[in-house]
Short mmCIF file of C-alpha atoms in Angstrom, two decimals:
data_model
loop_
_atom_site.label_atom_id
_atom_site.label_comp_id
_atom_site.label_asym_id
_atom_site.label_seq_id
_atom_site.Cartn_x
_atom_site.Cartn_y
_atom_site.Cartn_z
CA MET J 29 -15.24 -0.23 -13.31
CA LYS J 30 -11.38 0.06 -13.24
CA GLN J 31 -11.48 3.42 -11.82
CA ILE J 32 -14.09 2.57 -9.26
CA ILE J 33 -12.11 -0.06 -7.90
CA LEU J 34 -9.06 2.14 -7.92
CA TRP J 35 -11.06 4.84 -6.23
CA SER J 36 -12.32 2.41 -3.66
CA LEU J 37 -8.74 1.54 -2.86
CA VAL J 38 -8.38 5.18 -1.61
CA ILE J 39 -11.68 5.90 -0.05
CA LEU J 40 -12.51 2.76 1.70
CA PRO J 41 -9.48 2.22 3.85
CA TRP J 42 -9.69 5.89 4.84
CA ALA J 43 -13.27 5.55 5.87
CA SER J 44 -12.39 2.41 8.04
CA LEU J 45 -10.45 4.81 10.26
CA PHE J 46 -13.68 5.97 11.61
CA PHE J 47 -14.11 2.83 13.48
CA LEU J 48 -10.90 3.72 15.30
CA LYS J 49 -10.51 6.21 18.17
CA MET J 50 -8.87 9.54 17.08
CA ASP J 51 -6.13 8.96 19.88
CA THR J 52 -5.08 5.57 18.14
CA VAL J 53 -5.09 7.13 14.58
CA ARG J 54 -2.90 9.94 15.97
CA ARG J 55 -0.73 7.47 17.83
CA TYR J 56 -0.01 5.42 14.83
CA MET J 57 -0.05 7.88 11.86
CA PRO J 58 3.67 8.64 12.11
CA VAL J 59 4.63 5.07 11.48
CA ALA J 60 2.30 5.00 8.46
CA LEU J 61 3.63 8.24 7.12
CA PHE J 62 6.98 6.91 7.42
CA MET J 63 5.93 3.79 5.48
CA THR J 64 4.42 5.94 2.96
CA VAL J 65 7.69 7.97 2.52
CA ILE J 66 9.74 4.64 2.14
CA HIS J 67 7.28 3.19 -0.39
CA THR J 68 7.29 6.67 -2.47
CA LEU J 69 11.17 6.58 -2.50
CA ALA J 70 11.21 2.99 -3.56
CA TYR J 71 8.64 3.86 -6.56
CA GLN J 72 10.84 6.91 -7.36
CA ALA J 73 13.94 4.76 -7.35
CA ASP J 74 12.06 2.24 -9.78
CA TYR J 75 11.05 4.98 -11.98
CA HIS J 76 14.52 6.46 -12.28
CA TYR J 77 16.34 3.21 -12.72
CA GLY J 78 13.54 1.14 -14.59
CA TRP J 79 13.50 -1.83 -12.30
CA TRP J 80 9.80 -2.50 -13.27
CA LYS J 81 6.92 -0.90 -15.18
CA GLU J 82 3.55 -0.70 -13.60
CA THR J 83 0.96 0.65 -15.73
CA GLY J 84 -2.83 1.28 -15.24
CA SER J 85 -2.96 1.98 -11.70
CA SER J 86 -3.05 5.80 -12.28
CA LEU J 87 -6.17 7.93 -10.98
CA PHE J 88 -4.79 11.38 -11.80
CA GLY J 89 -2.46 12.81 -14.73
CA TRP J 90 0.37 13.27 -12.32
CA ASP J 91 0.54 9.94 -10.44
CA LYS J 92 2.72 8.17 -13.03
CA VAL J 93 5.51 7.50 -10.64
CA VAL J 94 3.90 6.43 -7.45
CA PRO J 95 0.30 4.44 -7.64
CA VAL J 96 -1.64 6.73 -5.44
CA PRO J 97 -4.51 3.95 -4.57
CA TRP J 98 -1.97 1.73 -3.19
CA VAL J 99 0.51 3.83 -1.48
CA TYR J 100 -1.50 6.62 -0.12
CA GLY J 101 -4.65 4.62 0.38
CA ALA J 102 -4.49 1.11 1.25
CA TYR J 103 -0.87 0.65 2.47
CA LEU J 104 -0.91 3.74 4.81
CA VAL J 105 -4.30 2.81 6.52
CA ILE J 106 -3.32 -0.94 6.73
CA VAL J 107 -0.11 0.05 8.60
CA ILE J 108 -2.27 1.88 11.08
CA TRP J 109 -4.75 -1.32 11.52
CA ILE J 110 -1.75 -3.63 11.83
CA PHE J 111 -0.13 -1.47 14.59
CA ARG J 112 -3.39 -1.09 16.37
CA PHE J 113 -3.71 -4.66 16.82
CA THR J 114 -0.09 -6.06 17.14
CA PHE J 115 1.86 -3.04 18.86
CA GLY J 116 4.01 -4.47 21.59
CA LYS J 117 3.86 -7.85 20.34
CA PHE J 118 6.81 -8.45 17.96
CA TRP J 119 6.22 -11.99 16.93
CA MET J 120 2.55 -11.38 16.24
CA TYR J 121 3.51 -8.34 14.13
CA LEU J 122 6.22 -10.26 12.04
CA THR J 123 3.61 -13.32 11.61
CA VAL J 124 0.81 -10.92 10.40
CA ASN J 125 3.17 -8.60 8.25
CA ILE J 126 4.67 -12.14 6.57
CA LEU J 127 1.21 -13.30 6.00
CA LEU J 128 -0.18 -10.08 4.50
CA ASP J 129 2.89 -9.65 2.33
CA GLY J 130 2.33 -13.30 0.96
CA LEU J 131 -1.38 -12.84 0.70
CA PHE J 132 -0.75 -9.51 -1.27
CA MET J 133 2.06 -10.86 -3.68
CA TYR J 134 0.55 -14.25 -4.50
CA ILE J 135 -3.11 -13.60 -4.47
CA VAL J 136 -4.00 -10.01 -4.51
CA TYR J 137 -1.52 -8.92 -7.12
CA PRO J 138 -2.03 -11.69 -9.52
CA VAL J 139 -5.89 -11.30 -9.42
CA CYS J 140 -5.64 -7.45 -9.84
CA ASN J 141 -3.14 -8.16 -12.71
CA GLY J 142 -5.76 -10.66 -14.34
CA TRP J 143 -8.75 -8.22 -13.95
CA GLY J 144 -6.63 -5.75 -15.85
CA LEU J 145 -6.50 -3.06 -13.03
CA PHE J 146 -2.80 -2.75 -13.74
CA ARG J 147 0.03 -4.46 -15.57
CA VAL J 148 3.49 -5.18 -14.16
CA ASN J 149 6.44 -5.86 -16.46
CA ARG J 150 9.32 -6.96 -14.52
CA LEU J 151 12.46 -5.61 -16.18
CA CYS J 152 14.98 -6.85 -13.58
CA LEU J 153 18.33 -5.64 -13.02
CA GLN J 154 20.54 -6.23 -16.11
#
């Protein structure tokens, strides 16, 4: 069941892009790829310095550093959708971004942690 949910975090967001025009996807893909690079660098820094330990969100044998379902699936596509609806409206973008970050941090992440999709051990800076 866990693998089905993790695969759906990759496939469903990408499938949702069929509802957008190709020009829209092409327009916002650079910012989504930039965000993906930033997330990948943050996860690599975490792996190197041991800031936290996230286990269980691996789909492949090689994705021990970056959780592929989150970074290359959901996050990347969500950025395209957010920019599609808020581009040129800074305050709306800021509000939506804060609300979605809070939703993820205080609702989605604890629920997924409780279901056993992944575990996060916060090691903190010592």
